Coordinates of C-alpha atoms in Angstrom, one line a residue:
M1 CA 115.3 88.8 77.1
A2 CA 113.8 91.7 79.1
S3 CA 115.5 94.4 77.0
S4 CA 113.5 93.2 74.0
A5 CA 110.2 94.2 75.7
P6 CA 109.0 97.8 75.8
I7 CA 108.8 99.4 79.3
I8 CA 105.1 100.1 78.6
A9 CA 103.5 96.9 77.2
E10 CA 101.4 97.0 74.0
K11 CA 97.8 97.6 74.9
E12 CA 95.6 94.6 75.1
H13 CA 92.2 94.6 73.3
Q14 CA 89.3 92.3 74.2
E15 CA 86.5 91.9 71.8
S16 CA 82.9 91.4 72.9
S17 CA 81.5 88.0 73.4
D18 CA 79.2 88.4 70.4
S19 CA 82.1 89.5 68.2
I20 CA 84.2 86.5 69.3
D21 CA 81.3 84.2 68.6
R22 CA 80.8 85.6 65.1
K23 CA 84.4 85.3 64.3
A24 CA 84.6 81.8 65.7
Q25 CA 81.9 80.8 63.2
L26 CA 84.0 82.3 60.4
L27 CA 87.1 80.5 61.6
A28 CA 85.2 77.2 61.9
E29 CA 84.1 77.6 58.2
H30 CA 87.7 78.3 57.2
I31 CA 88.8 75.1 59.0
R32 CA 86.1 73.0 57.3
K33 CA 87.3 74.2 53.9
S34 CA 91.0 73.9 54.6
K35 CA 93.0 71.1 53.1
Y36 CA 96.2 71.9 55.0
L37 CA 95.8 73.7 58.4
I38 CA 98.9 74.7 60.4
V39 CA 98.9 76.5 63.8
F40 CA 101.6 78.8 65.1
T41 CA 101.5 79.2 68.9
G42 CA 103.0 81.5 71.5
A43 CA 103.0 82.0 75.2
G44 CA 99.4 83.3 75.2
I45 CA 98.0 79.7 75.0
S46 CA 99.6 78.8 78.3
T47 CA 98.6 81.7 80.5
S48 CA 95.3 80.1 81.6
A49 CA 97.5 77.2 82.9
G50 CA 99.2 79.6 85.2
I51 CA 102.3 80.2 83.1
P52 CA 102.9 83.9 82.5
D53 CA 103.6 85.3 79.0
F54 CA 106.5 87.5 78.2
R55 CA 105.3 90.8 76.7
G56 CA 101.8 91.1 78.1
L57 CA 100.7 93.7 80.7
D58 CA 102.1 91.4 83.4
G59 CA 104.5 89.5 81.2
V60 CA 107.9 88.2 82.6
W61 CA 110.0 90.6 80.5
T62 CA 107.5 93.5 80.9
L63 CA 107.8 93.3 84.7
K64 CA 111.6 93.1 84.6
R65 CA 111.7 96.2 82.4
Q66 CA 109.5 98.0 84.8
G67 CA 111.4 96.7 87.9
R68 CA 108.3 95.1 89.3
V69 CA 107.8 91.7 90.9
R70 CA 104.9 89.4 90.0
D71 CA 102.1 89.5 92.6
L72 CA 101.0 85.9 92.0
K73 CA 103.4 82.9 91.9
A74 CA 103.6 81.3 88.5
V75 CA 102.7 77.6 88.2
N76 CA 105.6 75.2 87.8
T77 CA 105.6 74.1 84.1
L78 CA 106.0 70.5 85.3
Q79 CA 102.7 70.7 87.2
A80 CA 100.8 72.8 84.7
I81 CA 97.8 71.2 83.0
P82 CA 97.4 71.8 79.3
T83 CA 94.7 74.3 78.5
P84 CA 91.5 73.9 76.5
T85 CA 93.4 75.4 73.6
H86 CA 96.1 72.7 73.8
M87 CA 93.6 70.0 74.0
A88 CA 91.5 71.4 71.1
L89 CA 94.6 71.3 68.9
V90 CA 95.2 67.6 69.9
E91 CA 91.6 66.8 68.9
L92 CA 92.1 68.5 65.5
Q93 CA 95.4 66.6 65.1
N94 CA 93.8 63.3 65.9
R95 CA 91.0 63.9 63.3
G96 CA 93.6 64.6 60.6
I97 CA 92.6 68.2 60.3
L98 CA 95.6 69.9 61.9
K99 CA 98.7 69.0 59.9
Y100 CA 101.4 70.7 61.8
I101 CA 102.2 73.0 64.8
I102 CA 105.0 75.5 65.0
S103 CA 105.5 76.7 68.5
Q104 CA 107.7 79.3 70.2
N105 CA 106.9 77.8 73.7
C106 CA 109.4 76.0 75.8
D107 CA 107.0 74.8 78.5
G108 CA 106.5 71.3 77.0
L109 CA 102.7 71.4 77.2
H110 CA 102.2 70.6 73.6
R111 CA 104.0 67.3 73.8
K112 CA 102.5 66.5 77.2
S113 CA 99.0 67.2 75.8
G114 CA 99.3 64.6 73.1
M115 CA 100.9 66.3 70.1
L116 CA 102.9 63.8 68.1
P117 CA 106.6 64.5 67.9
D118 CA 106.6 64.5 64.1
R119 CA 103.8 67.0 64.0
I120 CA 105.5 69.9 65.8
S121 CA 108.5 72.2 65.5
E122 CA 109.5 73.6 68.9
L123 CA 111.5 76.4 67.5
H124 CA 112.7 77.7 70.9
G125 CA 113.3 74.3 72.5
N126 CA 111.6 72.3 75.2
S127 CA 112.6 72.6 78.8
N128 CA 112.0 68.8 79.3
R129 CA 114.1 67.7 76.3
E130 CA 117.8 67.2 76.0
Y131 CA 119.9 65.6 73.3
C132 CA 123.3 64.2 72.4
K133 CA 125.3 66.1 69.7
D134 CA 127.5 63.1 69.1
C135 CA 124.9 60.6 68.1
G136 CA 121.7 62.7 67.9
K137 CA 119.8 60.7 70.5
E138 CA 117.0 62.7 72.3
Y139 CA 115.7 62.3 75.8
I140 CA 112.4 63.5 77.3
R141 CA 112.5 64.1 81.1
D142 CA 109.9 64.6 83.7
F143 CA 112.1 67.3 85.2
R144 CA 113.7 70.4 83.8
A145 CA 116.4 69.1 81.5
V146 CA 119.0 71.8 82.3
A147 CA 122.2 71.8 84.4
A148 CA 121.9 71.7 88.1
Y149 CA 125.1 73.7 88.4
E150 CA 125.8 77.4 87.7
K151 CA 127.1 78.1 84.2
T152 CA 127.0 80.7 81.4
V153 CA 123.7 81.2 79.5
H154 CA 125.2 79.9 76.3
D155 CA 126.6 76.7 77.9
H156 CA 123.9 74.2 77.2
R157 CA 125.5 71.1 78.8
T158 CA 123.2 69.5 81.3
G159 CA 125.8 67.5 83.1
R160 CA 124.3 64.1 82.1
K161 CA 125.7 61.6 79.6
C162 CA 124.1 59.8 76.6
A163 CA 123.1 56.3 77.5
L164 CA 124.1 55.1 74.0
C165 CA 127.5 56.7 73.3
A166 CA 128.3 58.4 76.7
G167 CA 128.6 61.8 74.9
P168 CA 127.6 64.9 76.9
L169 CA 123.9 65.9 76.8
Y170 CA 122.7 69.4 76.0
D171 CA 119.5 71.2 76.7
T172 CA 117.4 72.4 73.8
I173 CA 116.5 75.9 75.0
I174 CA 117.3 78.7 72.5
N175 CA 118.5 81.9 74.1
F176 CA 118.6 85.3 72.4
S177 CA 121.4 85.7 69.8
E178 CA 121.4 81.9 69.3
S179 CA 120.4 80.3 66.0
L180 CA 117.2 78.3 65.8
P181 CA 117.6 74.5 65.3
A182 CA 118.0 73.8 61.6
Q183 CA 115.7 70.8 61.3
P184 CA 112.7 72.2 63.2
V185 CA 113.0 75.4 61.2
H186 CA 113.2 73.5 57.9
R187 CA 110.1 71.5 58.7
A188 CA 108.2 74.6 59.8
H189 CA 109.0 76.3 56.5
H190 CA 108.1 73.2 54.6
H191 CA 104.6 72.9 56.1
A192 CA 104.0 76.7 55.9
K193 CA 104.6 76.5 52.2
K194 CA 102.0 73.7 51.9
A195 CA 99.4 75.4 54.1
D196 CA 96.2 77.0 52.9
L197 CA 95.3 78.2 56.4
C198 CA 97.6 79.3 59.2
L199 CA 96.1 80.0 62.7
V200 CA 98.2 82.1 65.0
L201 CA 97.3 81.6 68.7
G202 CA 98.7 83.7 71.6
S203 CA 101.7 85.3 69.9
S204 CA 102.7 88.9 69.5
L205 CA 104.8 87.9 66.5
T206 CA 107.7 90.1 67.5
V207 CA 110.5 87.6 67.8
T208 CA 112.5 86.9 64.7
P209 CA 113.0 84.8 62.7
A210 CA 110.2 82.6 64.0
N211 CA 107.6 85.3 63.3
E212 CA 108.4 85.1 59.6
I213 CA 106.7 81.7 59.3
P214 CA 103.1 82.9 59.5
E215 CA 104.0 85.5 56.9
I216 CA 104.7 82.8 54.4
V217 CA 101.0 81.8 54.5
G218 CA 99.7 85.4 54.8
Q219 CA 101.6 86.4 51.6
A220 CA 100.7 83.3 49.6
R221 CA 98.1 83.8 46.9
T222 CA 96.0 80.9 48.1
G223 CA 96.8 81.1 51.8
K224 CA 94.6 82.5 54.6
L225 CA 96.0 83.9 57.8
V226 CA 94.0 84.1 61.1
I227 CA 95.5 85.7 64.2
C228 CA 94.1 85.5 67.7
N229 CA 96.0 87.6 70.2
L230 CA 95.1 90.3 72.7
Q231 CA 97.8 92.6 71.5
N232 CA 98.3 93.9 68.0
T233 CA 101.0 92.2 65.8
P234 CA 103.3 93.5 63.1
I235 CA 101.5 91.5 60.4
D236 CA 97.9 92.2 61.2
N237 CA 97.6 93.7 57.8
L238 CA 98.1 90.3 56.2
C239 CA 95.2 88.8 58.1
D240 CA 92.0 87.4 56.5
L241 CA 90.5 87.3 60.0
R242 CA 91.8 89.1 63.2
I243 CA 90.5 88.2 66.6
H244 CA 91.4 90.1 69.8
S245 CA 90.6 87.4 72.4
K246 CA 92.1 84.9 74.8
T247 CA 92.8 81.7 73.0
D248 CA 90.6 79.5 75.2
E249 CA 87.6 81.8 74.6
L250 CA 88.0 81.4 70.9
M251 CA 88.9 77.7 70.6
T252 CA 86.1 76.5 72.9
R253 CA 83.6 78.3 70.6
V254 CA 85.3 77.1 67.4
M255 CA 85.2 73.4 68.6
E256 CA 81.5 73.8 69.5
K257 CA 80.7 75.1 66.0
L258 CA 82.7 72.3 64.4
N259 CA 80.8 69.9 66.7
F260 CA 84.0 68.4 68.0
P261 CA 84.6 67.7 71.7
I262 CA 87.6 69.1 73.6
P263 CA 89.1 66.0 75.3
P264 CA 90.1 66.3 78.9
F265 CA 93.8 66.1 79.7
V266 CA 95.0 62.7 80.6
L267 CA 98.7 62.2 81.5
Q268 CA 100.0 59.4 79.1
R269 CA 103.0 57.4 79.9
R270 CA 104.5 54.6 77.8
L271 CA 106.5 51.9 79.6
V272 CA 108.5 49.1 78.1
L273 CA 109.3 46.0 80.1
K274 CA 111.9 43.6 78.9
L275 CA 112.6 40.2 80.5
E276 CA 115.8 38.4 79.5
S277 CA 117.1 35.0 80.6
T278 CA 120.7 35.4 81.8
G279 CA 121.4 31.8 82.8
D280 CA 120.0 28.8 84.6
E281 CA 116.8 30.2 86.4
R282 CA 118.4 33.6 86.2
Y283 CA 116.6 36.6 84.8
R284 CA 117.0 40.3 84.2
L285 CA 114.1 42.6 84.1
T286 CA 114.6 46.0 82.5
V287 CA 112.0 48.8 82.7
C288 CA 112.1 52.1 80.8
G289 CA 109.8 54.9 79.6
V290 CA 109.5 55.7 75.9
D291 CA 107.7 58.2 73.6
V292 CA 105.6 57.1 70.6
D293 CA 108.7 57.3 68.4
G294 CA 110.9 55.3 70.8
T295 CA 112.6 58.4 72.4
P296 CA 113.6 57.5 76.0
V297 CA 111.4 59.3 78.5
T298 CA 112.2 59.7 82.2
F299 CA 109.2 59.7 84.5
L300 CA 109.9 57.0 87.1
K301 CA 111.6 57.3 90.5
S302 CA 111.9 53.7 91.4
V303 CA 110.8 50.2 90.4
K304 CA 110.2 47.3 92.9
L305 CA 109.6 43.7 92.0
A306 CA 107.6 41.7 94.5
Y307 CA 109.6 39.1 96.5
N308 CA 112.8 41.0 95.8
R309 CA 114.4 43.1 98.6
R310 CA 116.2 45.5 96.3
I311 CA 114.5 48.6 94.7
A312 CA 115.8 49.9 91.4
R313 CA 116.2 53.7 91.9
S314 CA 118.0 54.9 88.8
E315 CA 117.9 54.5 85.1
P316 CA 118.1 52.1 83.5
F317 CA 115.8 50.4 86.0
I318 CA 117.2 46.9 86.1
V319 CA 116.2 44.0 88.5
D320 CA 118.2 40.8 88.5
F321 CA 116.6 37.8 90.1
R322 CA 116.5 34.0 90.2
G323 CA 113.4 31.9 90.1
N324 CA 111.6 28.9 88.5
L325 CA 109.3 30.7 86.0
E326 CA 106.6 28.8 84.3
T327 CA 104.4 30.1 81.5
G328 CA 101.8 32.3 83.1
T329 CA 103.8 33.1 86.2
P330 CA 102.8 36.6 87.3
L331 CA 105.6 39.1 88.1
K332 CA 104.2 42.1 90.1
L333 CA 106.0 45.5 89.8
E334 CA 105.4 48.6 91.9
L335 CA 106.1 51.8 90.0
E336 CA 106.9 55.0 91.7
F337 CA 106.6 58.2 89.6
M338 CA 108.1 61.7 89.8
G339 CA 104.6 62.7 91.0
H340 CA 104.2 66.2 89.6
Y341 CA 100.5 65.6 89.3
G342 CA 100.3 63.7 92.6
E343 CA 100.4 60.3 90.8
P344 CA 100.1 57.4 93.3
N345 CA 102.3 54.4 93.0
L346 CA 101.0 51.9 90.4
E347 CA 101.2 48.1 90.4
I348 CA 101.3 46.2 87.1
T349 CA 101.3 42.5 86.7
Y350 CA 103.4 40.9 83.9
A351 CA 102.5 37.3 83.0
Y352 CA 105.6 35.4 81.9
T353 CA 105.0 34.0 78.4
G354 CA 108.0 31.6 78.2
E355 CA 109.4 33.7 75.3
R356 CA 113.1 34.6 75.5
D357 CA 113.9 38.3 75.6
A358 CA 110.3 39.2 75.4
E359 CA 109.2 42.9 75.4
T360 CA 105.9 44.3 76.5
L361 CA 104.6 47.8 76.0
Y362 CA 102.3 49.3 78.6
L363 CA 100.2 52.5 78.1
L364 CA 99.7 54.1 81.4
E365 CA 97.0 56.8 81.6
Y366 CA 96.6 59.0 84.7
N367 CA 93.6 61.2 85.2
P368 CA 94.7 64.1 87.4
Y369 CA 91.1 65.1 88.0
N370 CA 90.0 61.9 89.7
G371 CA 93.4 60.4 90.6
E372 CA 92.8 57.1 88.7
W373 CA 95.2 55.1 86.6
Q374 CA 94.2 53.0 83.6
T375 CA 96.7 50.6 82.1
R376 CA 96.9 48.7 78.8
E377 CA 99.3 46.1 77.7
Q378 CA 100.6 45.1 74.3
R379 CA 103.0 42.3 73.5
S380 CA 105.9 42.2 71.0
V381 CA 106.4 46.0 70.7
D382 CA 109.8 46.0 68.9
N383 CA 109.2 46.3 65.2
G384 CA 112.8 47.0 64.4
E385 CA 112.2 50.6 63.7
G386 CA 111.7 51.9 67.2
I387 CA 108.6 51.6 69.4
R388 CA 105.5 52.9 67.8
D389 CA 102.0 51.5 67.8
D390 CA 98.4 52.4 68.1
M391 CA 97.4 51.8 71.7
G392 CA 94.0 53.1 71.0
N393 CA 93.0 49.8 69.3
A394 CA 91.3 47.9 72.1
D395 CA 91.4 44.6 70.2
D396 CA 95.2 44.6 70.4
C397 CA 95.4 45.6 74.1
I398 CA 94.6 44.2 77.4
L399 CA 93.0 46.4 80.1
L400 CA 94.9 45.8 83.3
S401 CA 93.6 48.4 85.6
S402 CA 90.9 51.1 85.9
A403 CA 91.8 52.7 89.2
P404 CA 94.8 52.9 91.6
E405 CA 95.6 49.6 93.3
E406 CA 92.6 48.0 91.6
F407 CA 93.3 45.1 89.3
P408 CA 90.3 43.2 88.0
E409 CA 90.8 39.4 88.5
S410 CA 89.5 38.7 85.0
V411 CA 92.4 40.4 83.4
R412 CA 95.3 39.6 85.7
R413 CA 96.3 36.6 83.7
T414 CA 97.4 34.9 86.9
R415 CA 97.3 31.2 87.4
A416 CA 96.7 29.3 90.7
A417 CA 98.3 30.7 93.8
N418 CA 100.8 27.8 93.9
I419 CA 102.6 29.0 90.8
L420 CA 103.8 32.2 92.4
P421 CA 107.5 32.3 91.8
S422 CA 110.2 31.9 94.4
I423 CA 112.4 34.9 93.6
T424 CA 115.7 35.5 95.2
L425 CA 118.6 37.9 94.6

């Protein structure tokens, strides 16, 4: 809310390159010694992605308080690429060093960067996430999960219905005067009490009650608090190390000193394909996106099965067809995406196994820097507890493609041309 920001923004301080380098070395040493690292993030970690902060010199609320208009157009959060800071945190998570993230950000970049859903509390919500109050089911969307119609600020209904119970769906954005979600807050406090090191990145720590969480570590006898922010914060006096710097400048140096690479951002999509027999030579093909914990994810615009005139254009993506399927018969699907990163259509080939009601999980990886897809396949994904697996294990996966529209013959699993199915509606 603009009224929460001062008319004149807090002054920003930028330390010298040598000072940042020296403090990056100290922070790297703290991280090496830490047994339980947590990170608290604010809008400052996303500014280099083109998303403005709120209380900075040109912050959203600062400009509103001053009656000014932003000179440069902000990047759409759906098209923003996670920053070096986001990707550094993913690397620390994947190495088992970073135990948990508490974030005030709603831009969805933490989840998109590769942070696991059980390793983060998004205290102020996620603009791409909606949920059902009736059954608790969550949905991740590749669009802003808010209502398309005009409503009051405290009406969180999105206008969509739950696929499980048909209950109304609600956005997860927390507005001023609204309570924070109980479970994320509980988890954040739980991890803060266990932490021996808390790193605050890009937050002015002025919004309550979220700003109380780093204090837990700062006030603990065995805890260390490190804050990296251009502006001063109300709890700088609790710091063991205070760095006035942009977060990317700090984290790139910290990772160098830890001798850890910062991985490039790759857009990861998980796709489940289910083939069911519905009668004599009749089949139903269902295609849906999922997160690592089985949460439904919307990222497709359409699905087309080769030899079938109809195109599935809405969720659930269902294609009914008839055909004489033999073991090994290839079914070719063309996937059309929302395309926020310019993703081209992708063709995947599913080889019929003869199993009834078989499910296959595909990990789709899109590199926005070179425009290439890489696709991996894993059979039998349903373990009875939701869909979750380690797609990084190459022994369990089959590489299907390494570039758009390029499918190596050696991994297509196709048989002779005369077994192509005759598919009709």
